[in-house]
Short mmCIF file of C-alpha atoms in Angstrom, two decimals:
data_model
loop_
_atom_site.label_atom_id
_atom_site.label_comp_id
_atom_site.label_asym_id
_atom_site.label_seq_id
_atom_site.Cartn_x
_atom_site.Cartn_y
_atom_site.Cartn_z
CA UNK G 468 0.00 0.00 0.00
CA UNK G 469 2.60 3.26 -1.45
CA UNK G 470 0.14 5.48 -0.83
CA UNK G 471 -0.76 4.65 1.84
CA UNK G 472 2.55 4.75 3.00
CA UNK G 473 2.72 8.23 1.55
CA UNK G 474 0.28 9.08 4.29
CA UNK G 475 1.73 7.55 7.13
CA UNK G 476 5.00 9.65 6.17
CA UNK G 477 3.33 13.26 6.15
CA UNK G 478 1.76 12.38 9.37
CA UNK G 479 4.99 11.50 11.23
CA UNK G 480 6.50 14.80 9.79
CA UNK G 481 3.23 17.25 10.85
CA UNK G 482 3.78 15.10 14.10
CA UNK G 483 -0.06 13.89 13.99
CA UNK G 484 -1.60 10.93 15.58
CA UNK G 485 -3.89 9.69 12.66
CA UNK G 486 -5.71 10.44 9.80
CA UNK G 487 -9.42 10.08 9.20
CA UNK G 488 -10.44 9.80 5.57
CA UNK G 489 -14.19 9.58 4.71
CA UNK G 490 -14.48 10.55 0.74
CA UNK G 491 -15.78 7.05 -0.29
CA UNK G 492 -13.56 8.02 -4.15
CA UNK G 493 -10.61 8.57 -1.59
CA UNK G 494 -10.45 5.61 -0.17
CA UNK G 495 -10.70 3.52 -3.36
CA UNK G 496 -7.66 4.91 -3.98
CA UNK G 497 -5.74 4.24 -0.57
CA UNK G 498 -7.98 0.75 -0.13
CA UNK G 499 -8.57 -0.80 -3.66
CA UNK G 500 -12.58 -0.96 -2.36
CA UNK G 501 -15.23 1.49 -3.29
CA UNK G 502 -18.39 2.03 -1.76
CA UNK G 503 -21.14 4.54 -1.59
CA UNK G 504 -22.37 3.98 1.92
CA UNK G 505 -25.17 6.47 1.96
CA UNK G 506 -25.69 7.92 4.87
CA UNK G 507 -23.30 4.93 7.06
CA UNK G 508 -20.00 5.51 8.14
CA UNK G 509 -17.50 4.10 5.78
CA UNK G 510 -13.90 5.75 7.00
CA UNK G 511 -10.47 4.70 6.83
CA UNK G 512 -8.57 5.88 9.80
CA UNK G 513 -4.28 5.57 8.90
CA UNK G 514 -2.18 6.05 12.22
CA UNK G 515 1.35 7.34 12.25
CA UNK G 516 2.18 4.01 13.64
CA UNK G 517 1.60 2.29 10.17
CA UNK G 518 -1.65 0.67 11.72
CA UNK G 519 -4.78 0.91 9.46
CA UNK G 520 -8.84 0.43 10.03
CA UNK G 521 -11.58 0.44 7.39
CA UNK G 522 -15.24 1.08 8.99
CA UNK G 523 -17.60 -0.25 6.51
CA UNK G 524 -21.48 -1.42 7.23
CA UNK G 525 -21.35 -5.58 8.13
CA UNK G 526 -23.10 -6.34 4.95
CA UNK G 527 -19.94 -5.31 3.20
CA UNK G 528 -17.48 -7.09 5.35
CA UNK G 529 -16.89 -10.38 3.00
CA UNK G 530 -16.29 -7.78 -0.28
CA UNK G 531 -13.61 -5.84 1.87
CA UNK G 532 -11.89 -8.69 3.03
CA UNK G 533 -11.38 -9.62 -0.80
CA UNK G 534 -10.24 -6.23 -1.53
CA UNK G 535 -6.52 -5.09 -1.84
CA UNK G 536 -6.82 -4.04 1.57
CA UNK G 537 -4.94 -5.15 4.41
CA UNK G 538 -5.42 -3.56 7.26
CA UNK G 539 -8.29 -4.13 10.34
CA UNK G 540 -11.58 -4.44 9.03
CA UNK G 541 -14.61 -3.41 11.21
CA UNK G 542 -18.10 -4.04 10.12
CA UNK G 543 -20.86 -2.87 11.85
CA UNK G 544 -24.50 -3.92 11.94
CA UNK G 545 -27.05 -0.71 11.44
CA UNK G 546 -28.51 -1.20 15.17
CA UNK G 547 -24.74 -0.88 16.23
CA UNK G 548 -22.49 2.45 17.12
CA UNK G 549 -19.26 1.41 14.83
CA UNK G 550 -17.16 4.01 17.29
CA UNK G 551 -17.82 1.49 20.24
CA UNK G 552 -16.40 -1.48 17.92
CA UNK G 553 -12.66 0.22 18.41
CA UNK G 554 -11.60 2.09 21.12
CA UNK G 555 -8.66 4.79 20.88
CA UNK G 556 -7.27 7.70 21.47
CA UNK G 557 -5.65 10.45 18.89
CA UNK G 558 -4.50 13.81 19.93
CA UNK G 559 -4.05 15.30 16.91
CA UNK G 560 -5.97 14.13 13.98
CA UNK G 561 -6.03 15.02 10.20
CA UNK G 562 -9.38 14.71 8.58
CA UNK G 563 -10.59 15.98 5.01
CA UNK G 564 -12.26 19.05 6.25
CA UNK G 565 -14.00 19.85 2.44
CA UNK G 566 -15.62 16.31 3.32
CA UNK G 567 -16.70 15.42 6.90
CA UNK G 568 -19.49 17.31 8.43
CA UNK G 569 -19.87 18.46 11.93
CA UNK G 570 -22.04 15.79 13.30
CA UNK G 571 -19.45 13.39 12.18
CA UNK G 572 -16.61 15.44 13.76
CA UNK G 573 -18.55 15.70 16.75
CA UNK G 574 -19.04 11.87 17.06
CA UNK G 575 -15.17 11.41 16.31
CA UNK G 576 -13.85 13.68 18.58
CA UNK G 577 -16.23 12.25 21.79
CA UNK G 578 -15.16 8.44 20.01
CA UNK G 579 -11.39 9.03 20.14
CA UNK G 580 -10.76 11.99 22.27
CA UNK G 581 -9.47 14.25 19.77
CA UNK G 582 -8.14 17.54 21.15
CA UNK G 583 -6.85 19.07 17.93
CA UNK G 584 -7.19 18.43 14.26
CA UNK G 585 -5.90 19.82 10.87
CA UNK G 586 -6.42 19.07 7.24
CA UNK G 587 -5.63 16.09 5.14
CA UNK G 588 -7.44 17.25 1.78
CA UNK G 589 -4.48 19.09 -0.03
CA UNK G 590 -2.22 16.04 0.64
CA UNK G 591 -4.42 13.94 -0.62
CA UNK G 592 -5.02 16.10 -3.64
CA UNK G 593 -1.25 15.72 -4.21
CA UNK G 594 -0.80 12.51 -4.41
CA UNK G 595 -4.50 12.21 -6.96
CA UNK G 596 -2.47 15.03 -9.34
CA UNK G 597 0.18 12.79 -10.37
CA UNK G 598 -1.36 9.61 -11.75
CA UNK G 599 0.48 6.09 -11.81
CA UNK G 600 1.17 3.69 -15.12
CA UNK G 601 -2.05 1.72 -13.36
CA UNK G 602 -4.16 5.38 -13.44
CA UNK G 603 -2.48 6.67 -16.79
CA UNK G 604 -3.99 3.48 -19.18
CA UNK G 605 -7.13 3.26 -17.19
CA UNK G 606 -7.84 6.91 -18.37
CA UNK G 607 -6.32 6.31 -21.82
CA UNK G 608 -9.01 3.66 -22.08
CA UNK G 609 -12.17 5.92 -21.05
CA UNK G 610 -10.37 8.23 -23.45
CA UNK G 611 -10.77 5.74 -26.21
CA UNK G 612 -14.68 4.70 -24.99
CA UNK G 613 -15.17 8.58 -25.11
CA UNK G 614 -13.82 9.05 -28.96
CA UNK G 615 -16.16 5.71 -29.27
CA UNK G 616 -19.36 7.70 -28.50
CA UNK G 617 -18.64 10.70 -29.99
CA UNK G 618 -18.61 8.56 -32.81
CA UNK G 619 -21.57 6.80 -32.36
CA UNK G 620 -23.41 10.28 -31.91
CA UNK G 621 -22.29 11.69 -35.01
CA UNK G 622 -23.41 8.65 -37.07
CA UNK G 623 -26.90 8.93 -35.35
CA UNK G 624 -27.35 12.60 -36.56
CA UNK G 625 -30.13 13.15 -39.08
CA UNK G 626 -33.01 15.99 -39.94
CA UNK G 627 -35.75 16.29 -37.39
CA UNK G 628 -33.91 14.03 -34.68
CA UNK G 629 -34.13 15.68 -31.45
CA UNK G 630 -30.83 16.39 -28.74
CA UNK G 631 -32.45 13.51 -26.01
CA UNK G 632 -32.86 10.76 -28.86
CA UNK G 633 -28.92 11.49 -29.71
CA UNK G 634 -28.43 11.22 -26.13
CA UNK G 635 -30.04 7.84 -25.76
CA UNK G 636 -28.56 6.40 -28.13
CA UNK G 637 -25.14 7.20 -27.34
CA UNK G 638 -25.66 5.86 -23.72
CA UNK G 639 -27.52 2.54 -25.36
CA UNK G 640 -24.93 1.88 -27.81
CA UNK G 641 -21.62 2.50 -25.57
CA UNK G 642 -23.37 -0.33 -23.28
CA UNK G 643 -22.00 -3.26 -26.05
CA UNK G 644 -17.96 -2.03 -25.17
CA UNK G 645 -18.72 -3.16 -21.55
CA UNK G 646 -19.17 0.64 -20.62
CA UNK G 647 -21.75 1.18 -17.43
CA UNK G 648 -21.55 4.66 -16.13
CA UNK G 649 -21.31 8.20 -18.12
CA UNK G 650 -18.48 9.86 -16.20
CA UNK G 651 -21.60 12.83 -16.33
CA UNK G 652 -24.65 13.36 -17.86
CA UNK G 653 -23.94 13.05 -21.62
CA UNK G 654 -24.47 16.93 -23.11
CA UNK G 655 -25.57 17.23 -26.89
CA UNK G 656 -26.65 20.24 -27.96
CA UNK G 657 -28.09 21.44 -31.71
CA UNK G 658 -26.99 25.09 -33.18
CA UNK G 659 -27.96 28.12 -30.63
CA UNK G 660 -28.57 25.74 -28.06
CA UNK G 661 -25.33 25.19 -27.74
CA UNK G 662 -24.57 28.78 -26.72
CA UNK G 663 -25.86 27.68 -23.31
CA UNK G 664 -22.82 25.80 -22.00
CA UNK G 665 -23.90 23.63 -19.60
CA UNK G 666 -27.22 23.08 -21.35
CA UNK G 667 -29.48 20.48 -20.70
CA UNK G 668 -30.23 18.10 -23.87
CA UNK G 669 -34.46 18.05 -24.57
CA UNK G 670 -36.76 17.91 -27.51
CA UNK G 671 -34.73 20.57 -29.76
CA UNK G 672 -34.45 19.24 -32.97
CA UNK G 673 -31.85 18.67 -35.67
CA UNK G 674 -31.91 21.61 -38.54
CA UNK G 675 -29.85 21.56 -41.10
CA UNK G 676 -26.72 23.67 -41.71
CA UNK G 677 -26.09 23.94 -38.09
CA UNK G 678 -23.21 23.00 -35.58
CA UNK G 679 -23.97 20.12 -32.91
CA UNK G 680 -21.81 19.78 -29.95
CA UNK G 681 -20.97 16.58 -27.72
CA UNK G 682 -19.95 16.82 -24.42
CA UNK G 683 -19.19 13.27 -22.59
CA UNK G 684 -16.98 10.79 -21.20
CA UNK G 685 -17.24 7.37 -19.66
CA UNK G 686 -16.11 5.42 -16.25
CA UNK G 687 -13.85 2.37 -17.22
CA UNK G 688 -12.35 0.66 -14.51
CA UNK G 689 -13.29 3.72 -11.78
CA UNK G 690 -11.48 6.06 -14.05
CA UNK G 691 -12.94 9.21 -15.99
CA UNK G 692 -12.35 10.79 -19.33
CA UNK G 693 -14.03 13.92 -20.37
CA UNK G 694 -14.21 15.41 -23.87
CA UNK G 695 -16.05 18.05 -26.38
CA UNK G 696 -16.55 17.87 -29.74
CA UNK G 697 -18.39 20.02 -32.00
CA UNK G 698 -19.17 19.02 -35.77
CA UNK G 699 -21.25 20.52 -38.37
CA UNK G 700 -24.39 19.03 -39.77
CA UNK G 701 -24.38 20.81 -43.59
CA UNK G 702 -22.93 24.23 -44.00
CA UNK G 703 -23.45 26.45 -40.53
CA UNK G 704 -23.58 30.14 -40.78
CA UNK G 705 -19.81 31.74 -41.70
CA UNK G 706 -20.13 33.19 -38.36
CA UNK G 707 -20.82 29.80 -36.70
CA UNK G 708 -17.18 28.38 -38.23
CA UNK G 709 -15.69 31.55 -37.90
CA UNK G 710 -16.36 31.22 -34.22
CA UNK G 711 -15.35 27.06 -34.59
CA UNK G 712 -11.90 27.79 -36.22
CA UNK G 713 -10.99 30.40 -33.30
CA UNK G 714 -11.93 27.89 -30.77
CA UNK G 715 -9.50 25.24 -32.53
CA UNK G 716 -6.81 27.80 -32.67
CA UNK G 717 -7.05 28.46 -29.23
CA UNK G 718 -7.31 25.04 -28.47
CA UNK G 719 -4.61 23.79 -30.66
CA UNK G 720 -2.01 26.71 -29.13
CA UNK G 721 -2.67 25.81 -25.58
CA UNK G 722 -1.74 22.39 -25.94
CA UNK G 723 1.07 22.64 -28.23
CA UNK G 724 2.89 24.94 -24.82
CA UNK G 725 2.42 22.01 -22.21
CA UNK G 726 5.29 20.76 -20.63
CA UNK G 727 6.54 20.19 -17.45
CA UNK G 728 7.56 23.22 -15.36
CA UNK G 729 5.18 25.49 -17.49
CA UNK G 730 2.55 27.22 -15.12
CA UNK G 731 -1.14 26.49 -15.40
CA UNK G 732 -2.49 29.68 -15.58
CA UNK G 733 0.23 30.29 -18.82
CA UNK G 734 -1.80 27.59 -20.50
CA UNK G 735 -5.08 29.36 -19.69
CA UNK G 736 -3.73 32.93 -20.73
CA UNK G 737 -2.52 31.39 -23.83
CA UNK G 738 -6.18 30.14 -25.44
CA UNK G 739 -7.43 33.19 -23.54
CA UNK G 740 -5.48 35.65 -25.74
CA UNK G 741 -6.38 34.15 -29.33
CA UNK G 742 -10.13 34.09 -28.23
CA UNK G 743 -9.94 37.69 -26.53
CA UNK G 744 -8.28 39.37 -29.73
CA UNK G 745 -10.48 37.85 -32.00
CA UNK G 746 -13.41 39.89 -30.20
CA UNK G 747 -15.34 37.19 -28.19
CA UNK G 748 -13.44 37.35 -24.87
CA UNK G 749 -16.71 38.04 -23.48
CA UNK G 750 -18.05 35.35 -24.71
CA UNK G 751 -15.63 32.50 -23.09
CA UNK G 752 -17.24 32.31 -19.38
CA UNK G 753 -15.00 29.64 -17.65
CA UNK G 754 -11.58 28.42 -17.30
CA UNK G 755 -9.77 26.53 -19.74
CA UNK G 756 -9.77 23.07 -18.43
CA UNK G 757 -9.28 21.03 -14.97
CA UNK G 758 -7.89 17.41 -13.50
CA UNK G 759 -9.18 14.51 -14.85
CA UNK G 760 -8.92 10.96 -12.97
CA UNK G 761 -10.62 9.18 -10.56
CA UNK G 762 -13.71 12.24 -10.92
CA UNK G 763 -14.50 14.22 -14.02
CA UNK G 764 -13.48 17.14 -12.22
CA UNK G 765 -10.23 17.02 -9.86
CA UNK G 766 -7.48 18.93 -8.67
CA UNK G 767 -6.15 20.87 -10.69
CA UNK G 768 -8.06 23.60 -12.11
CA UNK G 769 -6.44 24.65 -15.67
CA UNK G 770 -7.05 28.90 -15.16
CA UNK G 771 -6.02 32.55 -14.59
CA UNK G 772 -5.45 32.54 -11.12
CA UNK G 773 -3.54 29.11 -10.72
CA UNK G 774 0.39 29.61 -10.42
CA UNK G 775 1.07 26.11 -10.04
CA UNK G 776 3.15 24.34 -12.55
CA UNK G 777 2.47 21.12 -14.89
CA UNK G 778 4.42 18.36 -13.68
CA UNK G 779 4.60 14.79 -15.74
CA UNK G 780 1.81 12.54 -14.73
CA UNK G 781 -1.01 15.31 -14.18
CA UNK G 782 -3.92 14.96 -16.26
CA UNK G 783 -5.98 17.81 -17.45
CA UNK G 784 -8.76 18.88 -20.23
CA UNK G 785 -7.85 21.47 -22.27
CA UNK G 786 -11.22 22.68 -23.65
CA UNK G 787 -11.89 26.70 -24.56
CA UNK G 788 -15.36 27.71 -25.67
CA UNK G 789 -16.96 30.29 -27.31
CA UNK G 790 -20.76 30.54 -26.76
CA UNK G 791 -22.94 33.46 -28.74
CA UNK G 792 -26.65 33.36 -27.88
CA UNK G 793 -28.68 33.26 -30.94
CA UNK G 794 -26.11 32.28 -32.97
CA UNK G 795 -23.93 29.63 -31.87
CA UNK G 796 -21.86 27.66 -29.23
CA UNK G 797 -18.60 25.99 -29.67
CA UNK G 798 -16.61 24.53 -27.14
CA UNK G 799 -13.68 21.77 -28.07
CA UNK G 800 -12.14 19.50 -25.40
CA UNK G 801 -9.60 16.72 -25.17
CA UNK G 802 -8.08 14.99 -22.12
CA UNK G 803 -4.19 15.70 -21.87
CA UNK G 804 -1.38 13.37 -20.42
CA UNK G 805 1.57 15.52 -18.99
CA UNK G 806 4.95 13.70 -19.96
CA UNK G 807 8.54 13.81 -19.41
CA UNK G 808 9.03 16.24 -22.66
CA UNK G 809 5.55 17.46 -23.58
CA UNK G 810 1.96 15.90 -23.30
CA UNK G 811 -0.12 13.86 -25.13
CA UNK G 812 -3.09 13.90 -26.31
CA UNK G 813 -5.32 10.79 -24.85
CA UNK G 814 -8.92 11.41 -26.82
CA UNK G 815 -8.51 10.98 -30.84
CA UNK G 816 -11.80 11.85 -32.28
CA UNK G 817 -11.30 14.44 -35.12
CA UNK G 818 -11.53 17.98 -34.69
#
């Protein structure tokens, strides 16, 4: 268990007693097991000492023992208090602040006696920015599933169809590669629609000479990609690939600067810039891109305000938009691997 190793380290060094990790996406990836408890405690509490405890309802006891996991198991039953199952005491204690609510604090802190706590989150954040070999071909495959449905959407596009039948069908069809979660709800949007951009897919129908955009990704093996494409269906307005062709550009240009050691918001500024002097900086809302792995949206956030650097093993979307109302929207998006001397590029669908 590395990384879980990794956590036993920082905690000797901030001189802490124990950390108590409740995301359930967080401890897949310090346990091998994933659950979504509802509203039961499932925690993993990692002492200095190198000792480790998973808390997970007693109906899941025989899956955790055939996890990866190692460490103390303690199932409960759902008339029993799990905190009276293991008695302890911690001093000081890291928890994931952005995660645990008070009630649960309060229950921990009577349970083990806590007297002072800190954070865990940005560590853990850390350690999820800089994916392993494992991580890295688990999200080149969703990659590949994603360029698989964009696919399938476009080849399901025809007069009069309407965005939700697209939508179906995409989600129906990606079912026969073994794929059975969306890493989101699956976005398609016809012509103006589109210049909403986090529009909701309904009974708009397909016109001709108009652009469609696909937003999607899949979950293959607990592992997300993300990506935007946005094709034309007969000849859109000149405006409508006008606006296309600066989105590429800026697209295009932002990925051709990553490297390592390059900072984040130099990527953002970069796209920014081609989309700002071509007179629709007002029209490009959000930030260029974010982490991609184990969520469709992670740590880190591709934008102005981030001064952190690329380092190899991050990956990120790189996906600039332009979005006119009563006109057009536009937004192109691929999932980017961070290497030793550049990136590369992950989804392959044509642009």
């Amino acid at each position: 268990m590395t990384k879980i190793n990794e956590i036993i380290n920082y905690l000797q060094k901030e001189n802490a007693d124990a950390a108590w990790i409740t995301t359930p996406l967080n401890i897949y990836y310090f346990t091998g097991y994933r659950s979504e408890p509802h509203e039961r405690l499932f925690a993993l509490l990692i002492q200095a000492s190198g000792e480790t405890v998973l808390f997970c309802p007693k109906m899941e006891f025989e899956e955790v023992k055939a996890s990866p996991f190692d460490g103390q198991i303690i199932g409960y039953l759902d008339t029993e208090n799990p905190f009276d199952l293991y008695q302890q005491s911690f001093q000081h204690m890291l928890i994931e602040s952005e995660h645990l609510t008070v009630k649960r604090q309060r229950e921990i802190t009577q349970a083990f006696h806590v007297e002072q706590y800190g954070d865990i989150d940005q560590t853990i954040k850390n350690l999820r920015n800089i994916k392993s070999i494992d991580e890295i071909e688990k999200i080149k495959h969703a990659a590949h599933l994603a360029d698989k449905c964009i696919e399938i959407g476009v080849n399901y596009l025809k007069e009069g169809i309407s965005e939700r039948e697209v939508v179906n069908h995409i989600e129906n069809e990606i079912k026969k590669y073994g794929v059975n979660e969306m890493s989101f709800d699956t976005m398609v949007l016809f012509g103006d629609h589109a210049a909403s951009p986090h529009g909701v897919p309904g009974n708009r129908q397909l016109q001709n000479n108009e652009l469609v955009l696909f937003d999607l990704g899949v979950i293959y093996n607990h592992y997300c990609s993300d990506m935007t494409r946005t094709v034309q269906y007969g000849t859109p307005s000149k405006e409508a690939l006008d606006i296309y062709n600066i989105v590429l550009d800026a697209e295009k240009s932002a990925i051709d600067a990553i490297r390592p050691g390059v900072k984040l918001k130099e990527i953002d500024k970069i796209a920014r810039d081609i989309i700002d002097q071509s007179g629709y900086g007002d029209y490009f809302p959000h930030r260029l891109g974010h982490g991609l792995g184990l969520e469709e949206h992670e740590y880190q956030d591709v934008s102005s305000t981030n001064d952190n650097v690329l380092e190899a093993g991050m990956v990120i979307t790189i996906e600039p938009g332009i979005y006119v109302p009563g006109v057009a929207g536009v937004r192109i998006e691929d999932d980017i691997l961070v290497t030793d001397s550049g990136c590369e590029i992950l989804t392959h669908y044509e642009k």
